[in-house]
GROMACS .gro file of N, CA and C in nm:
model
  378
    1GLN      N    1   1.603   0.662  -0.959
    1GLN     CA    2   1.566   0.627  -0.811
    1GLN      C    3   1.441   0.714  -0.773
    2VAL      N    4   1.352   0.611  -0.715
    2VAL     CA    5   1.222   0.666  -0.656
    2VAL      C    6   1.235   0.657  -0.507
    3HIS      N    7   1.213   0.770  -0.435
    3HIS     CA    8   1.202   0.765  -0.282
    3HIS      C    9   1.056   0.781  -0.248
    4LEU      N   10   1.031   0.671  -0.157
    4LEU     CA   11   0.871   0.680  -0.112
    4LEU      C   12   0.872   0.700   0.030
    5VAL      N   13   0.761   0.786   0.059
    5VAL     CA   14   0.750   0.822   0.208
    5VAL      C   15   0.597   0.797   0.238
    6GLU      N   16   0.576   0.708   0.335
    6GLU     CA   17   0.442   0.690   0.375
    6GLU      C   18   0.404   0.785   0.487
    7SER      N   19   0.268   0.802   0.496
    7SER     CA   20   0.217   0.887   0.613
    7SER      C   21   0.079   0.861   0.639
    8GLY      N   22   0.029   0.900   0.756
    8GLY     CA   23  -0.118   0.871   0.783
    8GLY      C   24  -0.141   0.772   0.892
    9GLY      N   25  -0.041   0.696   0.922
    9GLY     CA   26  -0.044   0.594   1.041
    9GLY      C   27  -0.075   0.645   1.183
   10ARG      N   28  -0.161   0.586   1.246
   10ARG     CA   29  -0.179   0.643   1.392
   10ARG      C   30  -0.264   0.538   1.464
   11LEU      N   31  -0.296   0.570   1.595
   11LEU     CA   32  -0.378   0.482   1.679
   11LEU      C   33  -0.536   0.520   1.646
   12VAL      N   34  -0.605   0.405   1.613
   12VAL     CA   35  -0.744   0.427   1.583
   12VAL      C   36  -0.819   0.317   1.654
   13GLN      N   37  -0.942   0.332   1.685
   13GLN     CA   38  -1.032   0.224   1.753
   13GLN      C   39  -1.085   0.127   1.642
   14ALA      N   40  -1.099   0.009   1.691
   14ALA     CA   41  -1.170  -0.080   1.596
   14ALA      C   42  -1.296  -0.030   1.552
   15GLY      N   43  -1.315  -0.056   1.418
   15GLY     CA   44  -1.431  -0.018   1.353
   15GLY      C   45  -1.415   0.118   1.287
   16GLY      N   46  -1.293   0.175   1.320
   16GLY     CA   47  -1.271   0.312   1.258
   16GLY      C   48  -1.216   0.309   1.113
   17SER      N   49  -1.175   0.426   1.066
   17SER     CA   50  -1.122   0.433   0.932
   17SER      C   51  -0.993   0.512   0.941
   18LEU      N   52  -0.912   0.496   0.830
   18LEU     CA   53  -0.785   0.562   0.829
   18LEU      C   54  -0.738   0.558   0.679
   19LYS      N   55  -0.674   0.664   0.633
   19LYS     CA   56  -0.632   0.676   0.508
   19LYS      C   57  -0.473   0.699   0.497
   20LEU      N   58  -0.400   0.595   0.448
   20LEU     CA   59  -0.250   0.611   0.429
   20LEU      C   60  -0.227   0.683   0.289
   21SER      N   61  -0.114   0.750   0.296
   21SER     CA   62  -0.058   0.811   0.177
   21SER      C   63   0.084   0.762   0.168
   22CYS      N   64   0.134   0.758   0.026
   22CYS     CA   65   0.253   0.725  -0.012
   22CYS      C   66   0.294   0.821  -0.123
   23ALA      N   67   0.393   0.896  -0.087
   23ALA     CA   68   0.426   1.003  -0.184
   23ALA      C   69   0.584   0.964  -0.234
   24ALA      N   70   0.589   0.999  -0.374
   24ALA     CA   71   0.734   0.973  -0.447
   24ALA      C   72   0.802   1.098  -0.458
   25SER      N   73   0.919   1.099  -0.443
   25SER     CA   74   1.011   1.208  -0.471
   25SER      C   75   1.134   1.147  -0.548
   26GLY      N   76   1.200   1.228  -0.634
   26GLY     CA   77   1.302   1.178  -0.708
   26GLY      C   78   1.278   1.114  -0.835
   27GLY      N   79   1.149   1.120  -0.850
   27GLY     CA   80   1.102   1.032  -0.967
   27GLY      C   81   0.955   1.030  -0.974
   28SER      N   82   0.896   0.970  -1.071
   28SER     CA   83   0.741   0.971  -1.080
   28SER      C   84   0.695   0.817  -1.069
   29PHE      N   85   0.570   0.800  -1.058
   29PHE     CA   86   0.515   0.665  -1.065
   29PHE      C   87   0.496   0.614  -1.209
   30ASN      N   88   0.544   0.691  -1.306
   30ASN     CA   89   0.521   0.649  -1.446
   30ASN      C   90   0.600   0.509  -1.469
   31GLY      N   91   0.531   0.412  -1.512
   31GLY     CA   92   0.588   0.280  -1.545
   31GLY      C   93   0.589   0.191  -1.428
   32TYR      N   94   0.529   0.231  -1.326
   32TYR     CA   95   0.532   0.135  -1.207
   32TYR      C   96   0.392   0.095  -1.155
   33ALA      N   97   0.393  -0.036  -1.118
   33ALA     CA   98   0.272  -0.076  -1.032
   33ALA      C   99   0.312  -0.051  -0.896
   34LEU      N  100   0.196  -0.026  -0.821
   34LEU     CA  101   0.235   0.012  -0.672
   34LEU      C  102   0.164  -0.087  -0.586
   35GLY      N  103   0.217  -0.090  -0.462
   35GLY     CA  104   0.149  -0.186  -0.365
   35GLY      C  105   0.171  -0.148  -0.222
   36TRP      N  106   0.086  -0.208  -0.143
   36TRP     CA  107   0.091  -0.191   0.009
   36TRP      C  108   0.111  -0.321   0.067
   37PHE      N  109   0.204  -0.329   0.162
   37PHE     CA  110   0.241  -0.451   0.226
   37PHE      C  111   0.243  -0.403   0.383
   38ARG      N  112   0.224  -0.504   0.474
   38ARG     CA  113   0.220  -0.475   0.625
   38ARG      C  114   0.294  -0.587   0.698
   39GLN      N  115   0.363  -0.560   0.801
   39GLN     CA  116   0.426  -0.643   0.886
   39GLN      C  117   0.386  -0.615   1.033
   40ALA      N  118   0.331  -0.718   1.096
   40ALA     CA  119   0.298  -0.712   1.234
   40ALA      C  120   0.407  -0.747   1.320
   41SER      N  121   0.412  -0.711   1.430
   41SER     CA  122   0.518  -0.747   1.530
   41SER      C  123   0.536  -0.908   1.524
   42GLY      N  124   0.654  -0.954   1.510
   42GLY     CA  125   0.676  -1.096   1.513
   42GLY      C  126   0.632  -1.184   1.398
   43LYS      N  127   0.577  -1.115   1.280
   43LYS     CA  128   0.533  -1.180   1.176
   43LYS      C  129   0.613  -1.145   1.040
   44GLU      N  130   0.590  -1.219   0.947
   44GLU     CA  131   0.648  -1.183   0.811
   44GLU      C  132   0.565  -1.079   0.740
   45ARG      N  133   0.633  -1.000   0.658
   45ARG     CA  134   0.581  -0.905   0.573
   45ARG      C  135   0.478  -0.971   0.482
   46GLU      N  136   0.346  -0.905   0.469
   46GLU     CA  137   0.254  -0.969   0.389
   46GLU      C  138   0.196  -0.866   0.290
   47PHE      N  139   0.124  -0.921   0.184
   47PHE     CA  140   0.071  -0.840   0.075
   47PHE      C  141  -0.051  -0.787   0.127
   48VAL      N  142  -0.097  -0.668   0.102
   48VAL     CA  143  -0.206  -0.598   0.139
   48VAL      C  144  -0.297  -0.564   0.011
   49ALA      N  145  -0.237  -0.506  -0.081
   49ALA     CA  146  -0.311  -0.446  -0.190
   49ALA      C  147  -0.206  -0.397  -0.311
   50THR      N  148  -0.248  -0.396  -0.431
   50THR     CA  149  -0.178  -0.351  -0.548
   50THR      C  150  -0.251  -0.295  -0.647
   51ILE      N  151  -0.206  -0.195  -0.723
   51ILE     CA  152  -0.279  -0.130  -0.824
   51ILE      C  153  -0.178  -0.128  -0.950
   52SER      N  154  -0.229  -0.138  -1.074
   52SER     CA  155  -0.158  -0.140  -1.193
   52SER      C  156  -0.107   0.002  -1.226
   53TRP      N  157  -0.008   0.013  -1.317
   53TRP     CA  158   0.037   0.142  -1.371
   53TRP      C  159  -0.096   0.210  -1.416
   54SER      N  160  -0.176   0.155  -1.494
   54SER     CA  161  -0.290   0.215  -1.556
   54SER      C  162  -0.383   0.265  -1.463
   55GLY      N  163  -0.386   0.204  -1.327
   55GLY     CA  164  -0.490   0.230  -1.231
   55GLY      C  165  -0.620   0.144  -1.251
   56SER      N  166  -0.621   0.060  -1.358
   56SER     CA  167  -0.746   0.005  -1.387
   56SER      C  168  -0.748  -0.128  -1.321
   57GLU      N  169  -0.640  -0.196  -1.277
   57GLU     CA  170  -0.646  -0.326  -1.221
   57GLU      C  171  -0.597  -0.320  -1.073
   58LYS      N  172  -0.666  -0.379  -0.996
   58LYS     CA  173  -0.642  -0.391  -0.847
   58LYS      C  174  -0.652  -0.523  -0.782
   59ASP      N  175  -0.578  -0.553  -0.690
   59ASP     CA  176  -0.595  -0.688  -0.628
   59ASP      C  177  -0.564  -0.662  -0.464
   60TYR      N  178  -0.639  -0.743  -0.400
   60TYR     CA  179  -0.626  -0.721  -0.247
   60TYR      C  180  -0.608  -0.864  -0.189
   61ALA      N  181  -0.549  -0.850  -0.064
   61ALA     CA  182  -0.547  -0.982   0.013
   61ALA      C  183  -0.685  -1.010   0.057
   62GLY      N  184  -0.713  -1.133   0.080
   62GLY     CA  185  -0.853  -1.180   0.125
   62GLY      C  186  -0.884  -1.111   0.254
   63SER      N  187  -0.796  -1.092   0.334
   63SER     CA  188  -0.817  -1.036   0.466
   63SER      C  189  -0.869  -0.894   0.481
   64VAL      N  190  -0.846  -0.825   0.369
   64VAL     CA  191  -0.883  -0.677   0.364
   64VAL      C  192  -0.974  -0.643   0.252
   65GLN      N  193  -0.999  -0.743   0.153
   65GLN     CA  194  -1.095  -0.729   0.057
   65GLN      C  195  -1.243  -0.679   0.118
   66GLY      N  196  -1.291  -0.578   0.044
   66GLY     CA  197  -1.419  -0.526   0.073
   66GLY      C  198  -1.394  -0.412   0.189
   67ARG      N  199  -1.272  -0.406   0.256
   67ARG     CA  200  -1.258  -0.296   0.367
   67ARG      C  201  -1.157  -0.198   0.327
   68PHE      N  202  -1.060  -0.236   0.244
   68PHE     CA  203  -0.952  -0.150   0.199
   68PHE      C  204  -0.962  -0.115   0.058
   69THR      N  205  -0.928   0.008   0.003
   69THR     CA  206  -0.934   0.046  -0.124
   69THR      C  207  -0.791   0.115  -0.161
   70ILE      N  208  -0.727   0.068  -0.260
   70ILE     CA  209  -0.617   0.127  -0.297
   70ILE      C  210  -0.641   0.212  -0.422
   71SER      N  211  -0.557   0.336  -0.430
   71SER     CA  212  -0.579   0.426  -0.545
   71SER      C  213  -0.455   0.502  -0.566
   72ARG      N  214  -0.438   0.553  -0.679
   72ARG     CA  215  -0.328   0.636  -0.712
   72ARG      C  216  -0.354   0.766  -0.779
   73ASP      N  217  -0.284   0.867  -0.765
   73ASP     CA  218  -0.294   1.010  -0.823
   73ASP      C  219  -0.156   1.027  -0.894
   74ASP      N  220  -0.126   0.995  -1.007
   74ASP     CA  221  -0.003   1.011  -1.072
   74ASP      C  222   0.027   1.162  -1.096
   75ALA      N  223  -0.058   1.242  -1.098
   75ALA     CA  224  -0.040   1.387  -1.109
   75ALA      C  225   0.034   1.439  -0.996
   76LYS      N  226  -0.014   1.389  -0.885
   76LYS     CA  227   0.047   1.408  -0.739
   76LYS      C  228   0.157   1.316  -0.703
   77ASN      N  229   0.194   1.213  -0.790
   77ASN     CA  230   0.284   1.113  -0.748
   77ASN      C  231   0.256   1.064  -0.605
   78THR      N  232   0.126   1.029  -0.583
   78THR     CA  233   0.089   0.994  -0.458
   78THR      C  234  -0.008   0.866  -0.473
   79MET      N  235   0.020   0.769  -0.374
   79MET     CA  236  -0.080   0.653  -0.372
   79MET      C  237  -0.149   0.651  -0.233
   80TYR      N  238  -0.266   0.592  -0.235
   80TYR     CA  239  -0.342   0.599  -0.112
   80TYR      C  240  -0.393   0.443  -0.072
   81LEU      N  241  -0.419   0.436   0.051
   81LEU     CA  242  -0.479   0.307   0.099
   81LEU      C  243  -0.602   0.363   0.205
   82GLU      N  244  -0.711   0.341   0.160
   82GLU     CA  245  -0.828   0.368   0.236
   82GLU      C  246  -0.873   0.254   0.314
   83MET      N  247  -0.859   0.269   0.449
   83MET     CA  248  -0.898   0.144   0.542
   83MET      C  249  -1.020   0.168   0.608
   84ASN      N  250  -1.121   0.096   0.606
   84ASN     CA  251  -1.246   0.098   0.676
   84ASN      C  252  -1.267  -0.031   0.760
   85SER      N  253  -1.356  -0.011   0.861
   85SER     CA  254  -1.386  -0.123   0.951
   85SER      C  255  -1.257  -0.187   0.996
   86LEU      N  256  -1.167  -0.107   1.052
   86LEU     CA  257  -1.048  -0.164   1.097
   86LEU      C  258  -1.059  -0.258   1.212
   87LYS      N  259  -0.975  -0.349   1.223
   87LYS     CA  260  -0.973  -0.464   1.326
   87LYS      C  261  -0.840  -0.457   1.397
   88PRO      N  262  -0.843  -0.505   1.520
   88PRO     CA  263  -0.708  -0.509   1.581
   88PRO      C  264  -0.604  -0.595   1.504
   89GLU      N  265  -0.637  -0.699   1.425
   89GLU     CA  266  -0.555  -0.762   1.358
   89GLU      C  267  -0.489  -0.699   1.229
   90ASP      N  268  -0.537  -0.574   1.212
   90ASP     CA  269  -0.482  -0.489   1.118
   90ASP      C  270  -0.372  -0.413   1.149
   91THR      N  271  -0.342  -0.418   1.289
   91THR     CA  272  -0.225  -0.349   1.354
   91THR      C  273  -0.101  -0.394   1.290
   92ALA      N  274  -0.014  -0.315   1.240
   92ALA     CA  275   0.109  -0.348   1.178
   92ALA      C  276   0.179  -0.222   1.113
   93VAL      N  277   0.306  -0.241   1.083
   93VAL     CA  278   0.362  -0.124   1.020
   93VAL      C  279   0.339  -0.151   0.855
   94TYR      N  280   0.286  -0.043   0.800
   94TYR     CA  281   0.249  -0.048   0.656
   94TYR      C  282   0.351   0.022   0.568
   95TYR      N  283   0.384  -0.059   0.465
   95TYR     CA  284   0.487  -0.025   0.363
   95TYR      C  285   0.431  -0.008   0.242
   96CYS      N  286   0.464   0.097   0.162
   96CYS     CA  287   0.434   0.123   0.024
   96CYS      C  288   0.551   0.089  -0.062
   97ALA      N  289   0.532   0.025  -0.182
   97ALA     CA  290   0.624  -0.016  -0.276
   97ALA      C  291   0.603   0.023  -0.414
   98ALA      N  292   0.693   0.038  -0.504
   98ALA     CA  293   0.686   0.052  -0.633
   98ALA      C  294   0.765  -0.049  -0.716
   99GLY      N  295   0.711  -0.102  -0.826
   99GLY     CA  296   0.776  -0.203  -0.904
   99GLY      C  297   0.758  -0.168  -1.051
  100VAL      N  298   0.855  -0.180  -1.132
  100VAL     CA  299   0.852  -0.155  -1.276
  100VAL      C  300   0.745  -0.278  -1.330
  101SER      N  301   0.650  -0.216  -1.417
  101SER     CA  302   0.555  -0.328  -1.450
  101SER      C  303   0.497  -0.281  -1.586
  102SER      N  304   0.412  -0.369  -1.648
  102SER     CA  305   0.345  -0.320  -1.766
  102SER      C  306   0.211  -0.255  -1.740
  103TRP      N  307   0.152  -0.202  -1.835
  103TRP     CA  308   0.030  -0.110  -1.819
  103TRP      C  309  -0.066  -0.162  -1.719
  104THR      N  310  -0.109  -0.302  -1.744
  104THR     CA  311  -0.220  -0.347  -1.672
  104THR      C  312  -0.190  -0.457  -1.563
  105ARG      N  313  -0.058  -0.474  -1.545
  105ARG     CA  314  -0.016  -0.577  -1.464
  105ARG      C  315  -0.004  -0.543  -1.307
  106VAL      N  316  -0.067  -0.628  -1.220
  106VAL     CA  317  -0.057  -0.602  -1.075
  106VAL      C  318   0.056  -0.693  -1.007
  107LEU      N  319   0.116  -0.649  -0.912
  107LEU     CA  320   0.215  -0.720  -0.856
  107LEU      C  321   0.182  -0.753  -0.710
  108SER      N  322   0.182  -0.865  -0.675
  108SER     CA  323   0.156  -0.920  -0.539
  108SER      C  324   0.259  -0.966  -0.456
  109ALA      N  325   0.379  -1.009  -0.527
  109ALA     CA  326   0.488  -1.059  -0.465
  109ALA      C  327   0.593  -0.956  -0.428
  110PRO      N  328   0.645  -0.956  -0.296
  110PRO     CA  329   0.724  -0.845  -0.266
  110PRO      C  330   0.860  -0.836  -0.346
  111GLU      N  331   0.906  -0.958  -0.383
  111GLU     CA  332   1.030  -0.962  -0.456
  111GLU      C  333   1.028  -0.898  -0.596
  112LEU      N  334   0.895  -0.864  -0.645
  112LEU     CA  335   0.887  -0.794  -0.769
  112LEU      C  336   0.896  -0.648  -0.755
  113TYR      N  337   0.902  -0.594  -0.634
  113TYR     CA  338   0.925  -0.457  -0.613
  113TYR      C  339   1.058  -0.402  -0.604
  114HIS      N  340   1.074  -0.279  -0.654
  114HIS     CA  341   1.213  -0.217  -0.660
  114HIS      C  342   1.238  -0.118  -0.550
  115TYR      N  343   1.135  -0.045  -0.510
  115TYR     CA  344   1.145   0.066  -0.422
  115TYR      C  345   1.044   0.038  -0.308
  116TRP      N  346   1.085   0.080  -0.185
  116TRP     CA  347   1.015   0.066  -0.077
  116TRP      C  348   1.016   0.189   0.021
  117GLY      N  349   0.917   0.226   0.080
  117GLY     CA  350   0.912   0.327   0.184
  117GLY      C  351   0.966   0.287   0.319
  118GLN      N  352   0.971   0.362   0.406
  118GLN     CA  353   1.023   0.328   0.541
  118GLN      C  354   0.917   0.273   0.638
  119GLY      N  355   0.790   0.293   0.604
  119GLY     CA  356   0.691   0.232   0.695
  119GLY      C  357   0.604   0.335   0.773
  120THR      N  358   0.494   0.304   0.796
  120THR     CA  359   0.416   0.394   0.897
  120THR      C  360   0.332   0.299   0.979
  121GLN      N  361   0.325   0.335   1.110
  121GLN     CA  362   0.260   0.238   1.207
  121GLN      C  363   0.120   0.262   1.224
  122VAL      N  364   0.038   0.157   1.204
  122VAL     CA  365  -0.106   0.151   1.217
  122VAL      C  366  -0.136   0.070   1.340
  123THR      N  367  -0.201   0.121   1.443
  123THR     CA  368  -0.243   0.048   1.551
  123THR      C  369  -0.391   0.057   1.576
  124VAL      N  370  -0.455  -0.058   1.582
  124VAL     CA  371  -0.608  -0.058   1.605
  124VAL      C  372  -0.629  -0.109   1.737
  125SER      N  373  -0.707  -0.037   1.819
  125SER     CA  374  -0.718  -0.092   1.946
  125SER      C  375  -0.877  -0.144   1.955
  126SER      N  376  -0.879  -0.249   2.055
  126SER     CA  377  -1.002  -0.312   2.071
  126SER      C  378  -1.102  -0.233   2.151
   0.00000   0.00000   0.00000
C-alpha cells in the first residue's frame, strides 16, 4: 500500500510559477508510473501529466504542454510538478497518482492508477 501526500498548492497570480510535490509513504515508487490530474470546481477530473517508472518517458495534456514539467526522485520517493506561466484556467485541485506499470510505459487514463493522494488546491488569480 502506497500512501501519497501532495503539497505546494496555494494562491498565485497569473503568469506566476508553482512547484507541487507528491511524497510517498508506506512504500516506494519502484514499479510505478506516476501522474498528476486536476479537477476544477464543477468539472470532471482531467489528466495533466505522467512520467514512466524509468523517468525517461513523459506525456502532458495539450493545455499544459510547454508550461508544466513533471519529474520524479525515487531516492526521495517524491514526484514533482513544476508549473510556469500559470493561467486562471489552471485553477483546480491537483491530485497525484501511482499506477503499476512497465519500465517505460506512461499512463494517462485515471482508471489505470491504483493509488491517489488527497489533493492540493491551486488557485490562479487574474
